[in-house]
mmCIF file with all atom_site columns, C-alpha atoms in Angstrom:
data_model
loop_
_atom_site.group_PDB
_atom_site.id
_atom_site.type_symbol
_atom_site.label_atom_id
_atom_site.label_alt_id
_atom_site.label_comp_id
_atom_site.label_asym_id
_atom_site.label_entity_id
_atom_site.label_seq_id
_atom_site.pdbx_PDB_ins_code
_atom_site.Cartn_x
_atom_site.Cartn_y
_atom_site.Cartn_z
_atom_site.occupancy
_atom_site.B_iso_or_equiv
_atom_site.pdbx_formal_charge
_atom_site.auth_seq_id
_atom_site.auth_comp_id
_atom_site.auth_asym_id
_atom_site.auth_atom_id
_atom_site.pdbx_PDB_model_num
ATOM 1   C CA . GLN A 1 1   ? 113.706 93.980  75.836  1.00 86.00 ? 1   GLN A CA 1
ATOM 2   C CA . VAL A 1 2   ? 115.156 95.062  79.157  1.00 90.00 ? 2   VAL A CA 1
ATOM 3   C CA . GLN A 1 3   ? 116.552 92.586  81.650  1.00 94.00 ? 3   GLN A CA 1
ATOM 4   C CA . LEU A 1 4   ? 116.646 93.385  85.348  1.00 96.00 ? 4   LEU A CA 1
ATOM 5   C CA . ILE A 1 5   ? 118.455 91.433  88.028  1.00 96.00 ? 5   ILE A CA 1
ATOM 6   C CA . GLU A 1 6   ? 118.066 92.368  91.697  1.00 96.00 ? 6   GLU A CA 1
ATOM 7   C CA . SER A 1 7   ? 120.459 91.465  94.456  1.00 96.00 ? 7   SER A CA 1
ATOM 8   C CA . GLY A 1 8   ? 121.318 92.457  97.993  1.00 97.00 ? 8   GLY A CA 1
ATOM 9   C CA . GLY A 1 9   ? 118.365 91.153  99.945  1.00 96.00 ? 9   GLY A CA 1
ATOM 10  C CA . GLY A 1 10  ? 118.727 89.285  103.199 1.00 97.00 ? 10  GLY A CA 1
ATOM 11  C CA . LEU A 1 11  ? 117.986 89.194  106.899 1.00 98.00 ? 11  LEU A CA 1
ATOM 12  C CA . VAL A 1 12  ? 118.675 92.253  109.023 1.00 98.00 ? 12  VAL A CA 1
ATOM 13  C CA . GLN A 1 13  ? 117.727 93.381  112.513 1.00 98.00 ? 13  GLN A CA 1
ATOM 14  C CA . ALA A 1 14  ? 115.390 96.264  113.089 1.00 98.00 ? 14  ALA A CA 1
ATOM 15  C CA . GLY A 1 15  ? 117.236 99.554  112.850 1.00 97.00 ? 15  GLY A CA 1
ATOM 16  C CA . GLY A 1 16  ? 119.732 98.124  110.409 1.00 98.00 ? 16  GLY A CA 1
ATOM 17  C CA . SER A 1 17  ? 120.436 98.891  106.769 1.00 98.00 ? 17  SER A CA 1
ATOM 18  C CA . LEU A 1 18  ? 120.550 97.092  103.455 1.00 98.00 ? 18  LEU A CA 1
ATOM 19  C CA . ARG A 1 19  ? 121.358 98.165  99.934  1.00 98.00 ? 19  ARG A CA 1
ATOM 20  C CA . LEU A 1 20  ? 119.573 96.525  97.054  1.00 98.00 ? 20  LEU A CA 1
ATOM 21  C CA . SER A 1 21  ? 120.973 96.569  93.547  1.00 98.00 ? 21  SER A CA 1
ATOM 22  C CA . CYS A 1 22  ? 119.240 96.275  90.211  1.00 97.00 ? 22  CYS A CA 1
ATOM 23  C CA . ALA A 1 23  ? 121.479 95.582  87.233  1.00 96.00 ? 23  ALA A CA 1
ATOM 24  C CA . ALA A 1 24  ? 119.897 96.548  83.937  1.00 94.00 ? 24  ALA A CA 1
ATOM 25  C CA . SER A 1 25  ? 120.720 95.435  80.436  1.00 90.00 ? 25  SER A CA 1
ATOM 26  C CA . GLY A 1 26  ? 119.102 95.364  77.053  1.00 87.00 ? 26  GLY A CA 1
ATOM 27  C CA . ARG A 1 27  ? 117.853 97.753  74.496  1.00 77.00 ? 27  ARG A CA 1
ATOM 28  C CA . ALA A 1 28  ? 117.733 101.446 75.382  1.00 75.00 ? 28  ALA A CA 1
ATOM 29  C CA . PHE A 1 29  ? 117.169 100.824 79.096  1.00 78.00 ? 29  PHE A CA 1
ATOM 30  C CA . SER A 1 30  ? 118.708 104.223 79.809  1.00 80.00 ? 30  SER A CA 1
ATOM 31  C CA . THR A 1 31  ? 115.561 105.834 78.415  1.00 86.00 ? 31  THR A CA 1
ATOM 32  C CA . TYR A 1 32  ? 113.395 104.230 81.064  1.00 92.00 ? 32  TYR A CA 1
ATOM 33  C CA . THR A 1 33  ? 112.271 105.170 84.542  1.00 96.00 ? 33  THR A CA 1
ATOM 34  C CA . MET A 1 34  ? 113.383 102.575 87.084  1.00 96.00 ? 34  MET A CA 1
ATOM 35  C CA . GLY A 1 35  ? 110.969 101.777 89.858  1.00 97.00 ? 35  GLY A CA 1
ATOM 36  C CA . TRP A 1 36  ? 111.216 99.850  93.109  1.00 98.00 ? 36  TRP A CA 1
ATOM 37  C CA . PHE A 1 37  ? 108.186 98.046  94.486  1.00 98.00 ? 37  PHE A CA 1
ATOM 38  C CA . ARG A 1 38  ? 107.650 95.665  97.348  1.00 98.00 ? 38  ARG A CA 1
ATOM 39  C CA . GLN A 1 39  ? 105.132 93.021  98.263  1.00 98.00 ? 39  GLN A CA 1
ATOM 40  C CA . ALA A 1 40  ? 104.654 91.773  101.783 1.00 96.00 ? 40  ALA A CA 1
ATOM 41  C CA . PRO A 1 41  ? 102.900 88.458  102.518 1.00 92.00 ? 41  PRO A CA 1
ATOM 42  C CA . GLY A 1 42  ? 99.168  88.828  102.108 1.00 94.00 ? 42  GLY A CA 1
ATOM 43  C CA . LYS A 1 43  ? 99.433  92.395  100.850 1.00 96.00 ? 43  LYS A CA 1
ATOM 44  C CA . GLU A 1 44  ? 99.299  94.062  97.482  1.00 96.00 ? 44  GLU A CA 1
ATOM 45  C CA . ARG A 1 45  ? 102.393 95.233  95.704  1.00 97.00 ? 45  ARG A CA 1
ATOM 46  C CA . ALA A 1 46  ? 103.339 98.729  96.824  1.00 98.00 ? 46  ALA A CA 1
ATOM 47  C CA . PHE A 1 47  ? 105.382 101.484 95.233  1.00 98.00 ? 47  PHE A CA 1
ATOM 48  C CA . VAL A 1 48  ? 108.615 102.337 97.021  1.00 98.00 ? 48  VAL A CA 1
ATOM 49  C CA . GLY A 1 49  ? 110.262 104.840 94.718  1.00 98.00 ? 49  GLY A CA 1
ATOM 50  C CA . ALA A 1 50  ? 111.583 105.561 91.251  1.00 98.00 ? 50  ALA A CA 1
ATOM 51  C CA . ILE A 1 51  ? 114.469 107.223 89.457  1.00 97.00 ? 51  ILE A CA 1
ATOM 52  C CA . SER A 1 52  ? 114.899 108.574 85.969  1.00 95.00 ? 52  SER A CA 1
ATOM 53  C CA . TRP A 1 53  ? 117.938 107.226 84.168  1.00 89.00 ? 53  TRP A CA 1
ATOM 54  C CA . SER A 1 54  ? 118.249 110.343 82.064  1.00 87.00 ? 54  SER A CA 1
ATOM 55  C CA . ASP A 1 55  ? 118.432 113.056 84.717  1.00 90.00 ? 55  ASP A CA 1
ATOM 56  C CA . GLY A 1 56  ? 118.563 111.197 88.029  1.00 93.00 ? 56  GLY A CA 1
ATOM 57  C CA . MET A 1 57  ? 115.340 112.696 89.316  1.00 96.00 ? 57  MET A CA 1
ATOM 58  C CA . THR A 1 58  ? 113.856 110.609 92.124  1.00 97.00 ? 58  THR A CA 1
ATOM 59  C CA . TYR A 1 59  ? 110.481 110.147 93.746  1.00 98.00 ? 59  TYR A CA 1
ATOM 60  C CA . HIS A 1 60  ? 109.911 108.228 96.964  1.00 97.00 ? 60  HIS A CA 1
ATOM 61  C CA . ALA A 1 61  ? 106.772 106.928 98.623  1.00 97.00 ? 61  ALA A CA 1
ATOM 62  C CA . ASN A 1 62  ? 105.828 108.763 101.808 1.00 96.00 ? 62  ASN A CA 1
ATOM 63  C CA . SER A 1 63  ? 106.176 105.543 103.779 1.00 94.00 ? 63  SER A CA 1
ATOM 64  C CA . VAL A 1 64  ? 109.908 105.376 103.083 1.00 96.00 ? 64  VAL A CA 1
ATOM 65  C CA . LYS A 1 65  ? 110.818 109.021 102.600 1.00 95.00 ? 65  LYS A CA 1
ATOM 66  C CA . GLY A 1 66  ? 113.775 109.945 104.755 1.00 96.00 ? 66  GLY A CA 1
ATOM 67  C CA . ARG A 1 67  ? 114.770 106.302 105.264 1.00 98.00 ? 67  ARG A CA 1
ATOM 68  C CA . PHE A 1 68  ? 115.162 104.918 101.740 1.00 98.00 ? 68  PHE A CA 1
ATOM 69  C CA . THR A 1 69  ? 117.150 106.485 98.916  1.00 98.00 ? 69  THR A CA 1
ATOM 70  C CA . ILE A 1 70  ? 117.252 105.537 95.257  1.00 98.00 ? 70  ILE A CA 1
ATOM 71  C CA . SER A 1 71  ? 120.338 106.243 93.188  1.00 96.00 ? 71  SER A CA 1
ATOM 72  C CA . ARG A 1 72  ? 121.944 105.102 89.964  1.00 94.00 ? 72  ARG A CA 1
ATOM 73  C CA . ASP A 1 73  ? 125.385 104.392 88.588  1.00 93.00 ? 73  ASP A CA 1
ATOM 74  C CA . ASN A 1 74  ? 125.343 104.922 84.850  1.00 88.00 ? 74  ASN A CA 1
ATOM 75  C CA . ALA A 1 75  ? 128.750 103.354 84.331  1.00 89.00 ? 75  ALA A CA 1
ATOM 76  C CA . LYS A 1 76  ? 127.579 100.145 85.989  1.00 92.00 ? 76  LYS A CA 1
ATOM 77  C CA . SER A 1 77  ? 124.055 100.264 84.560  1.00 92.00 ? 77  SER A CA 1
ATOM 78  C CA . THR A 1 78  ? 122.823 99.695  88.087  1.00 95.00 ? 78  THR A CA 1
ATOM 79  C CA . VAL A 1 79  ? 120.139 101.268 90.227  1.00 96.00 ? 79  VAL A CA 1
ATOM 80  C CA . TYR A 1 80  ? 120.338 101.083 94.011  1.00 98.00 ? 80  TYR A CA 1
ATOM 81  C CA . LEU A 1 81  ? 117.858 101.191 96.856  1.00 98.00 ? 81  LEU A CA 1
ATOM 82  C CA . GLN A 1 82  ? 119.580 102.179 100.093 1.00 98.00 ? 82  GLN A CA 1
ATOM 83  C CA . MET A 1 83  ? 117.363 101.247 103.025 1.00 98.00 ? 83  MET A CA 1
ATOM 84  C CA . ASN A 1 84  ? 118.108 102.611 106.489 1.00 98.00 ? 84  ASN A CA 1
ATOM 85  C CA . SER A 1 85  ? 116.310 102.417 109.835 1.00 97.00 ? 85  SER A CA 1
ATOM 86  C CA . LEU A 1 86  ? 114.551 99.250  108.749 1.00 98.00 ? 86  LEU A CA 1
ATOM 87  C CA . THR A 1 87  ? 111.544 97.990  110.681 1.00 97.00 ? 87  THR A CA 1
ATOM 88  C CA . PRO A 1 88  ? 109.731 94.636  110.560 1.00 97.00 ? 88  PRO A CA 1
ATOM 89  C CA . GLU A 1 89  ? 107.060 96.379  108.476 1.00 96.00 ? 89  GLU A CA 1
ATOM 90  C CA . ASP A 1 90  ? 109.622 96.691  105.675 1.00 97.00 ? 90  ASP A CA 1
ATOM 91  C CA . THR A 1 91  ? 109.758 92.908  105.333 1.00 98.00 ? 91  THR A CA 1
ATOM 92  C CA . ALA A 1 92  ? 108.778 92.052  101.773 1.00 98.00 ? 92  ALA A CA 1
ATOM 93  C CA . VAL A 1 93  ? 109.970 90.862  98.413  1.00 98.00 ? 93  VAL A CA 1
ATOM 94  C CA . TYR A 1 94  ? 111.442 93.860  96.650  1.00 98.00 ? 94  TYR A CA 1
ATOM 95  C CA . TYR A 1 95  ? 111.165 94.203  92.889  1.00 98.00 ? 95  TYR A CA 1
ATOM 96  C CA . CYS A 1 96  ? 112.957 96.381  90.401  1.00 97.00 ? 96  CYS A CA 1
ATOM 97  C CA . SER A 1 97  ? 111.002 97.537  87.375  1.00 97.00 ? 97  SER A CA 1
ATOM 98  C CA . ALA A 1 98  ? 111.420 99.623  84.244  1.00 96.00 ? 98  ALA A CA 1
ATOM 99  C CA . GLY A 1 99  ? 108.966 101.583 82.172  1.00 95.00 ? 99  GLY A CA 1
ATOM 100 C CA . ARG A 1 100 ? 108.671 104.569 79.889  1.00 95.00 ? 100 ARG A CA 1
ATOM 101 C CA . VAL A 1 101 ? 106.738 106.496 82.492  1.00 96.00 ? 101 VAL A CA 1
ATOM 102 C CA . ALA A 1 102 ? 107.096 109.613 84.581  1.00 96.00 ? 102 ALA A CA 1
ATOM 103 C CA . VAL A 1 103 ? 109.199 109.230 87.693  1.00 97.00 ? 103 VAL A CA 1
ATOM 104 C CA . THR A 1 104 ? 106.090 109.949 89.764  1.00 97.00 ? 104 THR A CA 1
ATOM 105 C CA . THR A 1 105 ? 104.292 106.894 88.373  1.00 97.00 ? 105 THR A CA 1
ATOM 106 C CA . THR A 1 106 ? 103.298 104.685 91.293  1.00 97.00 ? 106 THR A CA 1
ATOM 107 C CA . ARG A 1 107 ? 101.096 102.101 89.569  1.00 97.00 ? 107 ARG A CA 1
ATOM 108 C CA . GLY A 1 108 ? 102.964 98.892  88.931  1.00 97.00 ? 108 GLY A CA 1
ATOM 109 C CA . SER A 1 109 ? 100.817 98.033  85.941  1.00 97.00 ? 109 SER A CA 1
ATOM 110 C CA . GLU A 1 110 ? 102.369 100.934 84.046  1.00 97.00 ? 110 GLU A CA 1
ATOM 111 C CA . TYR A 1 111 ? 105.870 99.510  84.288  1.00 97.00 ? 111 TYR A CA 1
ATOM 112 C CA . THR A 1 112 ? 106.834 97.125  81.508  1.00 96.00 ? 112 THR A CA 1
ATOM 113 C CA . TYR A 1 113 ? 109.755 95.086  82.762  1.00 96.00 ? 113 TYR A CA 1
ATOM 114 C CA . TRP A 1 114 ? 110.312 93.404  86.099  1.00 97.00 ? 114 TRP A CA 1
ATOM 115 C CA . GLY A 1 115 ? 113.100 91.633  87.900  1.00 97.00 ? 115 GLY A CA 1
ATOM 116 C CA . GLN A 1 116 ? 112.693 88.378  89.780  1.00 96.00 ? 116 GLN A CA 1
ATOM 117 C CA . GLY A 1 117 ? 112.583 90.023  93.198  1.00 97.00 ? 117 GLY A CA 1
ATOM 118 C CA . THR A 1 118 ? 114.772 89.782  96.263  1.00 97.00 ? 118 THR A CA 1
ATOM 119 C CA . GLN A 1 119 ? 113.618 88.958  99.790  1.00 98.00 ? 119 GLN A CA 1
ATOM 120 C CA . VAL A 1 120 ? 114.188 91.415  102.599 1.00 98.00 ? 120 VAL A CA 1
ATOM 121 C CA . THR A 1 121 ? 113.415 90.225  106.119 1.00 98.00 ? 121 THR A CA 1
ATOM 122 C CA . VAL A 1 122 ? 113.675 92.539  109.103 1.00 98.00 ? 122 VAL A CA 1
ATOM 123 C CA . SER A 1 123 ? 113.646 90.894  112.515 1.00 97.00 ? 123 SER A CA 1
ATOM 124 C CA . SER A 1 124 ? 112.462 92.645  115.659 1.00 93.00 ? 124 SER A CA 1
#
């Protein structure tokens, strides 16, 4: 079992920044790929990006490339999602996930473990 706890969501104005955190614990989580997804009201869950615990390789969705950055801190067992230049279209519940998948895996159904989600609201 892997436990994931997200934090860092909130309300921010357009153009602002937020950093989300995902604290991981449990059995062998360092062998997993960590993914970030988001779900806006009335929309399907969408892939944001992923990072490999083992080598730090990252993969970001085109919609956030250049604005969002995923990183990890092995000592803290935490993965981060740095979000810059936020727009109202980034408003969503953001979820952290873990799975034994390639870092380029964008389908949520292939990830095994999920956090509870954290709300991000961007005002115009």
